[in-house]
Amino acid sequence: MNPTTKPEQPAEDSGDIEAERAVPAAADAAGKNDAPGPNLAKEHGESPEGDAAGGAADGVDDTDDGDDEDLPDDDLDGEYTPPPPAGGLAAASAALISVLLSLVGLIGSWSGKVISERETLVGQIDLGQTGTAEQQISEIYGDAWHAIALTNGIFALLALIVGLVALGLPQRKSWVRPFAVAGISLAALGLLIAVGMYFDLFVSLPEPPPAAPPAVG
């Protein structure tokens, strides 16, 4: 028996089948390419390296901004203004000393009292028991009075000078100028009183009573 042979398919039919099989494969490949994913495409002039450099620059800028907030305004502008020198102590001290010296010139001091007592003792020693009443008043009482006035006047003059110096020195506190002016005012008043006492302008020295005329016998 002769074996039966299968009829061969035409070449055109086999080509069509292969084409039909290729279409679904191409569609599957296109679907895979259209799947969502990270977009690596950058705009014109951009690159991943540029983004990395930009991110690093941004990080540095953020750090610099944080440091700049701690710096004063003068440092940010590039100009440093040193703080004002710590002064004004001399003016404050001079103002207080002026007030205290002026009070001593008005009220008096222990040194003035000592000088007054010394003048009284010297007058008693010089006169003894032979001096007249006028001499005793002048040497014992008058000299002691004038010694106190002279001592108070010296303190008042010192207070006036120190007060004027305090006004001329640089001042940092608001109370320095009023204290200096008060010291100068009190010193001027004390100096005026001392001058009046020394020259007996306010109160004169006491005078002894006139001597009684001799009795006619």
mmCIF file with all atom_site columns, C-alpha atoms in Angstrom:
data_model
loop_
_atom_site.group_PDB
_atom_site.id
_atom_site.type_symbol
_atom_site.label_atom_id
_atom_site.label_alt_id
_atom_site.label_comp_id
_atom_site.label_asym_id
_atom_site.label_entity_id
_atom_site.label_seq_id
_atom_site.pdbx_PDB_ins_code
_atom_site.Cartn_x
_atom_site.Cartn_y
_atom_site.Cartn_z
_atom_site.occupancy
_atom_site.B_iso_or_equiv
_atom_site.pdbx_formal_charge
_atom_site.auth_seq_id
_atom_site.auth_comp_id
_atom_site.auth_asym_id
_atom_site.auth_atom_id
_atom_site.pdbx_PDB_model_num
ATOM 1   C CA . MET A 1 1   ? 0.000  0.000   0.000   1.00 0.00 ? 1   MET A CA 1
ATOM 2   C CA . ASN A 1 2   ? 1.199  3.440   -0.724  1.00 0.00 ? 2   ASN A CA 1
ATOM 3   C CA . PRO A 1 3   ? 1.231  5.643   2.329   1.00 0.00 ? 3   PRO A CA 1
ATOM 4   C CA . THR A 1 4   ? -0.874 8.689   2.091   1.00 0.00 ? 4   THR A CA 1
ATOM 5   C CA . THR A 1 5   ? 0.994  11.930  2.329   1.00 0.00 ? 5   THR A CA 1
ATOM 6   C CA . LYS A 1 6   ? -0.388 15.091  3.907   1.00 0.00 ? 6   LYS A CA 1
ATOM 7   C CA . PRO A 1 7   ? -0.922 17.880  1.595   1.00 0.00 ? 7   PRO A CA 1
ATOM 8   C CA . GLU A 1 8   ? 1.548  20.664  2.119   1.00 0.00 ? 8   GLU A CA 1
ATOM 9   C CA . GLN A 1 9   ? 0.133  24.038  3.130   1.00 0.00 ? 9   GLN A CA 1
ATOM 10  C CA . PRO A 1 10  ? 0.864  26.845  0.864   1.00 0.00 ? 10  PRO A CA 1
ATOM 11  C CA . ALA A 1 11  ? 3.679  29.175  1.797   1.00 0.00 ? 11  ALA A CA 1
ATOM 12  C CA . GLU A 1 12  ? 1.335  32.078  1.916   1.00 0.00 ? 12  GLU A CA 1
ATOM 13  C CA . ASP A 1 13  ? -0.778 30.427  4.649   1.00 0.00 ? 13  ASP A CA 1
ATOM 14  C CA . SER A 1 14  ? 2.257  29.858  6.872   1.00 0.00 ? 14  SER A CA 1
ATOM 15  C CA . GLY A 1 15  ? 3.365  33.482  6.525   1.00 0.00 ? 15  GLY A CA 1
ATOM 16  C CA . ASP A 1 16  ? -0.035 34.743  7.582   1.00 0.00 ? 16  ASP A CA 1
ATOM 17  C CA . ILE A 1 17  ? -0.011 32.595  10.699  1.00 0.00 ? 17  ILE A CA 1
ATOM 18  C CA . GLU A 1 18  ? 3.412  33.876  11.727  1.00 0.00 ? 18  GLU A CA 1
ATOM 19  C CA . ALA A 1 19  ? 2.260  37.459  11.207  1.00 0.00 ? 19  ALA A CA 1
ATOM 20  C CA . GLU A 1 20  ? -0.797 36.900  13.386  1.00 0.00 ? 20  GLU A CA 1
ATOM 21  C CA . ARG A 1 21  ? 1.407  35.505  16.155  1.00 0.00 ? 21  ARG A CA 1
ATOM 22  C CA . ALA A 1 22  ? 3.780  38.477  15.967  1.00 0.00 ? 22  ALA A CA 1
ATOM 23  C CA . VAL A 1 23  ? 1.001  41.066  16.451  1.00 0.00 ? 23  VAL A CA 1
ATOM 24  C CA . PRO A 1 24  ? 0.048  40.007  20.021  1.00 0.00 ? 24  PRO A CA 1
ATOM 25  C CA . ALA A 1 25  ? 3.739  39.827  20.999  1.00 0.00 ? 25  ALA A CA 1
ATOM 26  C CA . ALA A 1 26  ? 4.306  43.366  19.757  1.00 0.00 ? 26  ALA A CA 1
ATOM 27  C CA . ALA A 1 27  ? 1.215  44.581  21.647  1.00 0.00 ? 27  ALA A CA 1
ATOM 28  C CA . ASP A 1 28  ? 2.456  42.971  24.857  1.00 0.00 ? 28  ASP A CA 1
ATOM 29  C CA . ALA A 1 29  ? 5.843  44.637  24.449  1.00 0.00 ? 29  ALA A CA 1
ATOM 30  C CA . ALA A 1 30  ? 4.202  48.024  23.858  1.00 0.00 ? 30  ALA A CA 1
ATOM 31  C CA . GLY A 1 31  ? 2.062  47.579  27.002  1.00 0.00 ? 31  GLY A CA 1
ATOM 32  C CA . LYS A 1 32  ? 5.106  46.849  29.069  1.00 0.00 ? 32  LYS A CA 1
ATOM 33  C CA . ASN A 1 33  ? 6.823  50.012  27.813  1.00 0.00 ? 33  ASN A CA 1
ATOM 34  C CA . ASP A 1 34  ? 3.725  52.105  28.678  1.00 0.00 ? 34  ASP A CA 1
ATOM 35  C CA . ALA A 1 35  ? 3.603  50.845  32.302  1.00 0.00 ? 35  ALA A CA 1
ATOM 36  C CA . PRO A 1 36  ? 4.018  53.664  34.918  1.00 0.00 ? 36  PRO A CA 1
ATOM 37  C CA . GLY A 1 37  ? 7.483  53.955  36.352  1.00 0.00 ? 37  GLY A CA 1
ATOM 38  C CA . PRO A 1 38  ? 10.013 56.548  37.468  1.00 0.00 ? 38  PRO A CA 1
ATOM 39  C CA . ASN A 1 39  ? 10.439 59.271  34.923  1.00 0.00 ? 39  ASN A CA 1
ATOM 40  C CA . LEU A 1 40  ? 14.105 59.545  34.319  1.00 0.00 ? 40  LEU A CA 1
ATOM 41  C CA . ALA A 1 41  ? 13.669 62.109  31.595  1.00 0.00 ? 41  ALA A CA 1
ATOM 42  C CA . LYS A 1 42  ? 14.794 65.562  32.600  1.00 0.00 ? 42  LYS A CA 1
ATOM 43  C CA . GLU A 1 43  ? 14.140 68.915  31.137  1.00 0.00 ? 43  GLU A CA 1
ATOM 44  C CA . HIS A 1 44  ? 16.572 70.477  28.753  1.00 0.00 ? 44  HIS A CA 1
ATOM 45  C CA . GLY A 1 45  ? 19.834 71.344  30.515  1.00 0.00 ? 45  GLY A CA 1
ATOM 46  C CA . GLU A 1 46  ? 19.148 69.178  33.600  1.00 0.00 ? 46  GLU A CA 1
ATOM 47  C CA . SER A 1 47  ? 20.994 66.058  34.652  1.00 0.00 ? 47  SER A CA 1
ATOM 48  C CA . PRO A 1 48  ? 20.952 63.755  37.657  1.00 0.00 ? 48  PRO A CA 1
ATOM 49  C CA . GLU A 1 49  ? 24.403 64.981  38.557  1.00 0.00 ? 49  GLU A CA 1
ATOM 50  C CA . GLY A 1 50  ? 23.105 68.568  38.557  1.00 0.00 ? 50  GLY A CA 1
ATOM 51  C CA . ASP A 1 51  ? 20.227 67.622  40.845  1.00 0.00 ? 51  ASP A CA 1
ATOM 52  C CA . ALA A 1 52  ? 22.580 65.943  43.273  1.00 0.00 ? 52  ALA A CA 1
ATOM 53  C CA . ALA A 1 53  ? 24.830 68.982  43.272  1.00 0.00 ? 53  ALA A CA 1
ATOM 54  C CA . GLY A 1 54  ? 21.819 71.255  43.719  1.00 0.00 ? 54  GLY A CA 1
ATOM 55  C CA . GLY A 1 55  ? 20.578 69.166  46.647  1.00 0.00 ? 55  GLY A CA 1
ATOM 56  C CA . ALA A 1 56  ? 23.989 69.344  48.277  1.00 0.00 ? 56  ALA A CA 1
ATOM 57  C CA . ALA A 1 57  ? 24.076 73.103  47.717  1.00 0.00 ? 57  ALA A CA 1
ATOM 58  C CA . ASP A 1 58  ? 20.626 73.443  49.207  1.00 0.00 ? 58  ASP A CA 1
ATOM 59  C CA . GLY A 1 59  ? 21.739 71.521  52.260  1.00 0.00 ? 59  GLY A CA 1
ATOM 60  C CA . VAL A 1 60  ? 24.733 73.814  52.714  1.00 0.00 ? 60  VAL A CA 1
ATOM 61  C CA . ASP A 1 61  ? 22.575 76.899  52.310  1.00 0.00 ? 61  ASP A CA 1
ATOM 62  C CA . ASP A 1 62  ? 20.145 75.635  54.942  1.00 0.00 ? 62  ASP A CA 1
ATOM 63  C CA . THR A 1 63  ? 23.004 75.119  57.363  1.00 0.00 ? 63  THR A CA 1
ATOM 64  C CA . ASP A 1 64  ? 24.358 78.591  56.652  1.00 0.00 ? 64  ASP A CA 1
ATOM 65  C CA . ASP A 1 65  ? 20.933 80.112  57.209  1.00 0.00 ? 65  ASP A CA 1
ATOM 66  C CA . GLY A 1 66  ? 20.723 78.454  60.597  1.00 0.00 ? 66  GLY A CA 1
ATOM 67  C CA . ASP A 1 67  ? 24.151 79.780  61.555  1.00 0.00 ? 67  ASP A CA 1
ATOM 68  C CA . ASP A 1 68  ? 23.315 83.287  60.349  1.00 0.00 ? 68  ASP A CA 1
ATOM 69  C CA . GLU A 1 69  ? 20.368 83.485  62.692  1.00 0.00 ? 69  GLU A CA 1
ATOM 70  C CA . ASP A 1 70  ? 22.709 83.235  65.680  1.00 0.00 ? 70  ASP A CA 1
ATOM 71  C CA . LEU A 1 71  ? 24.972 86.035  64.437  1.00 0.00 ? 71  LEU A CA 1
ATOM 72  C CA . PRO A 1 72  ? 24.294 89.732  65.175  1.00 0.00 ? 72  PRO A CA 1
ATOM 73  C CA . ASP A 1 73  ? 23.136 92.043  62.424  1.00 0.00 ? 73  ASP A CA 1
ATOM 74  C CA . ASP A 1 74  ? 26.516 93.752  62.218  1.00 0.00 ? 74  ASP A CA 1
ATOM 75  C CA . ASP A 1 75  ? 28.225 90.451  61.394  1.00 0.00 ? 75  ASP A CA 1
ATOM 76  C CA . LEU A 1 76  ? 25.668 89.710  58.685  1.00 0.00 ? 76  LEU A CA 1
ATOM 77  C CA . ASP A 1 77  ? 26.361 93.073  57.058  1.00 0.00 ? 77  ASP A CA 1
ATOM 78  C CA . GLY A 1 78  ? 30.095 92.507  57.225  1.00 0.00 ? 78  GLY A CA 1
ATOM 79  C CA . GLU A 1 79  ? 30.648 95.383  59.675  1.00 0.00 ? 79  GLU A CA 1
ATOM 80  C CA . TYR A 1 80  ? 31.446 94.782  63.343  1.00 0.00 ? 80  TYR A CA 1
ATOM 81  C CA . THR A 1 81  ? 30.718 97.520  65.812  1.00 0.00 ? 81  THR A CA 1
ATOM 82  C CA . PRO A 1 82  ? 32.550 97.046  69.117  1.00 0.00 ? 82  PRO A CA 1
ATOM 83  C CA . PRO A 1 83  ? 30.512 97.548  72.291  1.00 0.00 ? 83  PRO A CA 1
ATOM 84  C CA . PRO A 1 84  ? 30.855 100.909 74.024  1.00 0.00 ? 84  PRO A CA 1
ATOM 85  C CA . PRO A 1 85  ? 33.670 101.036 76.557  1.00 0.00 ? 85  PRO A CA 1
ATOM 86  C CA . ALA A 1 86  ? 32.681 100.457 80.140  1.00 0.00 ? 86  ALA A CA 1
ATOM 87  C CA . GLY A 1 87  ? 33.107 103.981 81.522  1.00 0.00 ? 87  GLY A CA 1
ATOM 88  C CA . GLY A 1 88  ? 31.280 106.465 83.727  1.00 0.00 ? 88  GLY A CA 1
ATOM 89  C CA . LEU A 1 89  ? 32.668 105.159 87.016  1.00 0.00 ? 89  LEU A CA 1
ATOM 90  C CA . ALA A 1 90  ? 34.818 108.232 87.575  1.00 0.00 ? 90  ALA A CA 1
ATOM 91  C CA . ALA A 1 91  ? 31.901 110.590 86.943  1.00 0.00 ? 91  ALA A CA 1
ATOM 92  C CA . ALA A 1 92  ? 29.604 108.664 89.298  1.00 0.00 ? 92  ALA A CA 1
ATOM 93  C CA . SER A 1 93  ? 32.232 108.597 92.048  1.00 0.00 ? 93  SER A CA 1
ATOM 94  C CA . ALA A 1 94  ? 32.993 112.287 91.659  1.00 0.00 ? 94  ALA A CA 1
ATOM 95  C CA . ALA A 1 95  ? 29.294 113.175 91.862  1.00 0.00 ? 95  ALA A CA 1
ATOM 96  C CA . LEU A 1 96  ? 28.835 111.228 95.106  1.00 0.00 ? 96  LEU A CA 1
ATOM 97  C CA . ILE A 1 97  ? 32.003 112.676 96.624  1.00 0.00 ? 97  ILE A CA 1
ATOM 98  C CA . SER A 1 98  ? 30.866 116.176 95.728  1.00 0.00 ? 98  SER A CA 1
ATOM 99  C CA . VAL A 1 99  ? 27.558 115.694 97.550  1.00 0.00 ? 99  VAL A CA 1
ATOM 100 C CA . LEU A 1 100 ? 29.255 114.276 100.650 1.00 0.00 ? 100 LEU A CA 1
ATOM 101 C CA . LEU A 1 101 ? 31.873 117.049 100.788 1.00 0.00 ? 101 LEU A CA 1
ATOM 102 C CA . SER A 1 102 ? 29.211 119.706 100.409 1.00 0.00 ? 102 SER A CA 1
ATOM 103 C CA . LEU A 1 103 ? 27.272 118.232 103.342 1.00 0.00 ? 103 LEU A CA 1
ATOM 104 C CA . VAL A 1 104 ? 30.424 118.285 105.448 1.00 0.00 ? 104 VAL A CA 1
ATOM 105 C CA . GLY A 1 105 ? 30.967 121.925 104.490 1.00 0.00 ? 105 GLY A CA 1
ATOM 106 C CA . LEU A 1 106 ? 27.446 122.782 105.663 1.00 0.00 ? 106 LEU A CA 1
ATOM 107 C CA . ILE A 1 107 ? 27.216 120.680 108.831 1.00 0.00 ? 107 ILE A CA 1
ATOM 108 C CA . GLY A 1 108 ? 30.826 120.674 109.946 1.00 0.00 ? 108 GLY A CA 1
ATOM 109 C CA . SER A 1 109 ? 33.319 117.936 110.686 1.00 0.00 ? 109 SER A CA 1
ATOM 110 C CA . TRP A 1 110 ? 35.328 116.440 113.483 1.00 0.00 ? 110 TRP A CA 1
ATOM 111 C CA . SER A 1 111 ? 38.497 118.033 112.129 1.00 0.00 ? 111 SER A CA 1
ATOM 112 C CA . GLY A 1 112 ? 36.914 121.486 112.325 1.00 0.00 ? 112 GLY A CA 1
ATOM 113 C CA . LYS A 1 113 ? 35.958 120.907 115.943 1.00 0.00 ? 113 LYS A CA 1
ATOM 114 C CA . VAL A 1 114 ? 39.484 119.809 116.839 1.00 0.00 ? 114 VAL A CA 1
ATOM 115 C CA . ILE A 1 115 ? 40.994 122.872 115.168 1.00 0.00 ? 115 ILE A CA 1
ATOM 116 C CA . SER A 1 116 ? 38.534 125.118 117.010 1.00 0.00 ? 116 SER A CA 1
ATOM 117 C CA . GLU A 1 117 ? 39.452 123.664 120.406 1.00 0.00 ? 117 GLU A CA 1
ATOM 118 C CA . ARG A 1 118 ? 43.132 124.056 119.635 1.00 0.00 ? 118 ARG A CA 1
ATOM 119 C CA . GLU A 1 119 ? 42.677 127.748 118.855 1.00 0.00 ? 119 GLU A CA 1
ATOM 120 C CA . THR A 1 120 ? 40.823 128.206 122.109 1.00 0.00 ? 120 THR A CA 1
ATOM 121 C CA . LEU A 1 121 ? 43.643 126.567 124.070 1.00 0.00 ? 121 LEU A CA 1
ATOM 122 C CA . VAL A 1 122 ? 46.294 128.625 122.305 1.00 0.00 ? 122 VAL A CA 1
ATOM 123 C CA . GLY A 1 123 ? 44.398 131.831 123.117 1.00 0.00 ? 123 GLY A CA 1
ATOM 124 C CA . GLN A 1 124 ? 44.190 130.943 126.773 1.00 0.00 ? 124 GLN A CA 1
ATOM 125 C CA . ILE A 1 125 ? 47.886 130.192 126.917 1.00 0.00 ? 125 ILE A CA 1
ATOM 126 C CA . ASP A 1 126 ? 48.864 133.427 125.181 1.00 0.00 ? 126 ASP A CA 1
ATOM 127 C CA . LEU A 1 127 ? 46.689 135.707 127.272 1.00 0.00 ? 127 LEU A CA 1
ATOM 128 C CA . GLY A 1 128 ? 46.934 134.097 130.649 1.00 0.00 ? 128 GLY A CA 1
ATOM 129 C CA . GLN A 1 129 ? 45.346 136.203 133.342 1.00 0.00 ? 129 GLN A CA 1
ATOM 130 C CA . THR A 1 130 ? 46.497 139.567 132.096 1.00 0.00 ? 130 THR A CA 1
ATOM 131 C CA . GLY A 1 131 ? 44.378 139.980 128.983 1.00 0.00 ? 131 GLY A CA 1
ATOM 132 C CA . THR A 1 132 ? 41.441 142.308 128.759 1.00 0.00 ? 132 THR A CA 1
ATOM 133 C CA . ALA A 1 133 ? 37.901 141.189 128.019 1.00 0.00 ? 133 ALA A CA 1
ATOM 134 C CA . GLU A 1 134 ? 38.153 142.226 124.376 1.00 0.00 ? 134 GLU A CA 1
ATOM 135 C CA . GLN A 1 135 ? 41.390 140.292 123.929 1.00 0.00 ? 135 GLN A CA 1
ATOM 136 C CA . GLN A 1 136 ? 39.914 137.191 125.541 1.00 0.00 ? 136 GLN A CA 1
ATOM 137 C CA . ILE A 1 137 ? 36.862 137.334 123.265 1.00 0.00 ? 137 ILE A CA 1
ATOM 138 C CA . SER A 1 138 ? 38.998 137.788 120.150 1.00 0.00 ? 138 SER A CA 1
ATOM 139 C CA . GLU A 1 139 ? 41.733 135.279 120.975 1.00 0.00 ? 139 GLU A CA 1
ATOM 140 C CA . ILE A 1 140 ? 39.659 132.558 122.570 1.00 0.00 ? 140 ILE A CA 1
ATOM 141 C CA . TYR A 1 141 ? 36.232 132.795 120.990 1.00 0.00 ? 141 TYR A CA 1
ATOM 142 C CA . GLY A 1 142 ? 36.815 134.660 117.732 1.00 0.00 ? 142 GLY A CA 1
ATOM 143 C CA . ASP A 1 143 ? 39.790 132.595 116.554 1.00 0.00 ? 143 ASP A CA 1
ATOM 144 C CA . ALA A 1 144 ? 37.958 129.338 117.252 1.00 0.00 ? 144 ALA A CA 1
ATOM 145 C CA . TRP A 1 145 ? 34.936 130.594 115.307 1.00 0.00 ? 145 TRP A CA 1
ATOM 146 C CA . HIS A 1 146 ? 37.066 131.588 112.351 1.00 0.00 ? 146 HIS A CA 1
ATOM 147 C CA . ALA A 1 147 ? 38.895 128.238 112.404 1.00 0.00 ? 147 ALA A CA 1
ATOM 148 C CA . ILE A 1 148 ? 35.601 126.368 112.050 1.00 0.00 ? 148 ILE A CA 1
ATOM 149 C CA . ALA A 1 149 ? 34.485 128.673 109.229 1.00 0.00 ? 149 ALA A CA 1
ATOM 150 C CA . LEU A 1 150 ? 37.802 128.206 107.412 1.00 0.00 ? 150 LEU A CA 1
ATOM 151 C CA . THR A 1 151 ? 37.619 124.398 107.694 1.00 0.00 ? 151 THR A CA 1
ATOM 152 C CA . ASN A 1 152 ? 34.050 124.281 106.418 1.00 0.00 ? 152 ASN A CA 1
ATOM 153 C CA . GLY A 1 153 ? 34.947 126.617 103.571 1.00 0.00 ? 153 GLY A CA 1
ATOM 154 C CA . ILE A 1 154 ? 37.780 124.329 102.463 1.00 0.00 ? 154 ILE A CA 1
ATOM 155 C CA . PHE A 1 155 ? 35.419 121.334 102.337 1.00 0.00 ? 155 PHE A CA 1
ATOM 156 C CA . ALA A 1 156 ? 32.852 123.374 100.412 1.00 0.00 ? 156 ALA A CA 1
ATOM 157 C CA . LEU A 1 157 ? 35.469 124.525 97.903  1.00 0.00 ? 157 LEU A CA 1
ATOM 158 C CA . LEU A 1 158 ? 36.637 120.946 97.350  1.00 0.00 ? 158 LEU A CA 1
ATOM 159 C CA . ALA A 1 159 ? 33.025 119.851 96.824  1.00 0.00 ? 159 ALA A CA 1
ATOM 160 C CA . LEU A 1 160 ? 32.538 122.601 94.246  1.00 0.00 ? 160 LEU A CA 1
ATOM 161 C CA . ILE A 1 161 ? 35.646 121.582 92.295  1.00 0.00 ? 161 ILE A CA 1
ATOM 162 C CA . VAL A 1 162 ? 34.809 117.860 92.375  1.00 0.00 ? 162 VAL A CA 1
ATOM 163 C CA . GLY A 1 163 ? 31.242 118.572 91.233  1.00 0.00 ? 163 GLY A CA 1
ATOM 164 C CA . LEU A 1 164 ? 32.470 120.558 88.244  1.00 0.00 ? 164 LEU A CA 1
ATOM 165 C CA . VAL A 1 165 ? 34.860 117.740 87.344  1.00 0.00 ? 165 VAL A CA 1
ATOM 166 C CA . ALA A 1 166 ? 31.990 115.235 87.535  1.00 0.00 ? 166 ALA A CA 1
ATOM 167 C CA . LEU A 1 167 ? 30.016 117.269 85.001  1.00 0.00 ? 167 LEU A CA 1
ATOM 168 C CA . GLY A 1 168 ? 32.943 117.243 82.589  1.00 0.00 ? 168 GLY A CA 1
ATOM 169 C CA . LEU A 1 169 ? 33.601 113.485 82.727  1.00 0.00 ? 169 LEU A CA 1
ATOM 170 C CA . PRO A 1 170 ? 31.771 111.011 80.415  1.00 0.00 ? 170 PRO A CA 1
ATOM 171 C CA . GLN A 1 171 ? 28.572 109.848 82.082  1.00 0.00 ? 171 GLN A CA 1
ATOM 172 C CA . ARG A 1 172 ? 26.846 106.482 81.650  1.00 0.00 ? 172 ARG A CA 1
ATOM 173 C CA . LYS A 1 173 ? 24.133 106.739 84.308  1.00 0.00 ? 173 LYS A CA 1
ATOM 174 C CA . SER A 1 174 ? 21.241 109.162 84.271  1.00 0.00 ? 174 SER A CA 1
ATOM 175 C CA . TRP A 1 175 ? 21.561 110.028 87.972  1.00 0.00 ? 175 TRP A CA 1
ATOM 176 C CA . VAL A 1 176 ? 25.166 111.253 87.748  1.00 0.00 ? 176 VAL A CA 1
ATOM 177 C CA . ARG A 1 177 ? 24.343 114.703 86.413  1.00 0.00 ? 177 ARG A CA 1
ATOM 178 C CA . PRO A 1 178 ? 21.614 115.478 89.017  1.00 0.00 ? 178 PRO A CA 1
ATOM 179 C CA . PHE A 1 179 ? 23.951 114.385 91.822  1.00 0.00 ? 179 PHE A CA 1
ATOM 180 C CA . ALA A 1 180 ? 26.755 116.537 90.459  1.00 0.00 ? 180 ALA A CA 1
ATOM 181 C CA . VAL A 1 181 ? 24.468 119.563 90.191  1.00 0.00 ? 181 VAL A CA 1
ATOM 182 C CA . ALA A 1 182 ? 23.215 118.979 93.743  1.00 0.00 ? 182 ALA A CA 1
ATOM 183 C CA . GLY A 1 183 ? 26.788 118.761 95.032  1.00 0.00 ? 183 GLY A CA 1
ATOM 184 C CA . ILE A 1 184 ? 27.724 121.995 93.273  1.00 0.00 ? 184 ILE A CA 1
ATOM 185 C CA . SER A 1 185 ? 24.671 123.810 94.654  1.00 0.00 ? 185 SER A CA 1
ATOM 186 C CA . LEU A 1 186 ? 25.245 122.657 98.230  1.00 0.00 ? 186 LEU A CA 1
ATOM 187 C CA . ALA A 1 187 ? 28.955 123.442 97.938  1.00 0.00 ? 187 ALA A CA 1
ATOM 188 C CA . ALA A 1 188 ? 28.222 126.988 96.757  1.00 0.00 ? 188 ALA A CA 1
ATOM 189 C CA . LEU A 1 189 ? 25.821 127.488 99.670  1.00 0.00 ? 189 LEU A CA 1
ATOM 190 C CA . GLY A 1 190 ? 28.341 126.103 102.176 1.00 0.00 ? 190 GLY A CA 1
ATOM 191 C CA . LEU A 1 191 ? 31.107 128.288 100.765 1.00 0.00 ? 191 LEU A CA 1
ATOM 192 C CA . LEU A 1 192 ? 28.907 131.360 101.050 1.00 0.00 ? 192 LEU A CA 1
ATOM 193 C CA . ILE A 1 193 ? 28.105 130.595 104.706 1.00 0.00 ? 193 ILE A CA 1
ATOM 194 C CA . ALA A 1 194 ? 31.758 129.900 105.508 1.00 0.00 ? 194 ALA A CA 1
ATOM 195 C CA . VAL A 1 195 ? 32.866 133.220 104.027 1.00 0.00 ? 195 VAL A CA 1
ATOM 196 C CA . GLY A 1 196 ? 30.166 135.069 105.986 1.00 0.00 ? 196 GLY A CA 1
ATOM 197 C CA . MET A 1 197 ? 31.209 133.397 109.238 1.00 0.00 ? 197 MET A CA 1
ATOM 198 C CA . TYR A 1 198 ? 34.905 134.064 108.701 1.00 0.00 ? 198 TYR A CA 1
ATOM 199 C CA . PHE A 1 199 ? 34.425 137.789 108.084 1.00 0.00 ? 199 PHE A CA 1
ATOM 200 C CA . ASP A 1 200 ? 31.683 138.139 110.729 1.00 0.00 ? 200 ASP A CA 1
ATOM 201 C CA . LEU A 1 201 ? 29.093 139.170 108.140 1.00 0.00 ? 201 LEU A CA 1
ATOM 202 C CA . PHE A 1 202 ? 26.152 137.272 109.625 1.00 0.00 ? 202 PHE A CA 1
ATOM 203 C CA . VAL A 1 203 ? 26.921 137.519 113.341 1.00 0.00 ? 203 VAL A CA 1
ATOM 204 C CA . SER A 1 204 ? 29.508 139.766 114.881 1.00 0.00 ? 204 SER A CA 1
ATOM 205 C CA . LEU A 1 205 ? 31.684 138.876 117.838 1.00 0.00 ? 205 LEU A CA 1
ATOM 206 C CA . PRO A 1 206 ? 30.243 139.720 121.209 1.00 0.00 ? 206 PRO A CA 1
ATOM 207 C CA . GLU A 1 207 ? 31.463 142.936 122.803 1.00 0.00 ? 207 GLU A CA 1
ATOM 208 C CA . PRO A 1 208 ? 32.240 143.359 126.490 1.00 0.00 ? 208 PRO A CA 1
ATOM 209 C CA . PRO A 1 209 ? 30.167 145.855 128.445 1.00 0.00 ? 209 PRO A CA 1
ATOM 210 C CA . PRO A 1 210 ? 31.642 149.314 128.766 1.00 0.00 ? 210 PRO A CA 1
ATOM 211 C CA . ALA A 1 211 ? 33.785 149.856 131.783 1.00 0.00 ? 211 ALA A CA 1
ATOM 212 C CA . ALA A 1 212 ? 32.093 151.568 134.698 1.00 0.00 ? 212 ALA A CA 1
ATOM 213 C CA . PRO A 1 213 ? 33.333 155.096 135.377 1.00 0.00 ? 213 PRO A CA 1
ATOM 214 C CA . PRO A 1 214 ? 35.487 155.411 138.470 1.00 0.00 ? 214 PRO A CA 1
ATOM 215 C CA . ALA A 1 215 ? 33.674 156.410 141.557 1.00 0.00 ? 215 ALA A CA 1
ATOM 216 C CA . VAL A 1 216 ? 34.249 159.954 142.785 1.00 0.00 ? 216 VAL A CA 1
ATOM 217 C CA . GLY A 1 217 ? 34.999 159.989 146.465 1.00 0.00 ? 217 GLY A CA 1
#
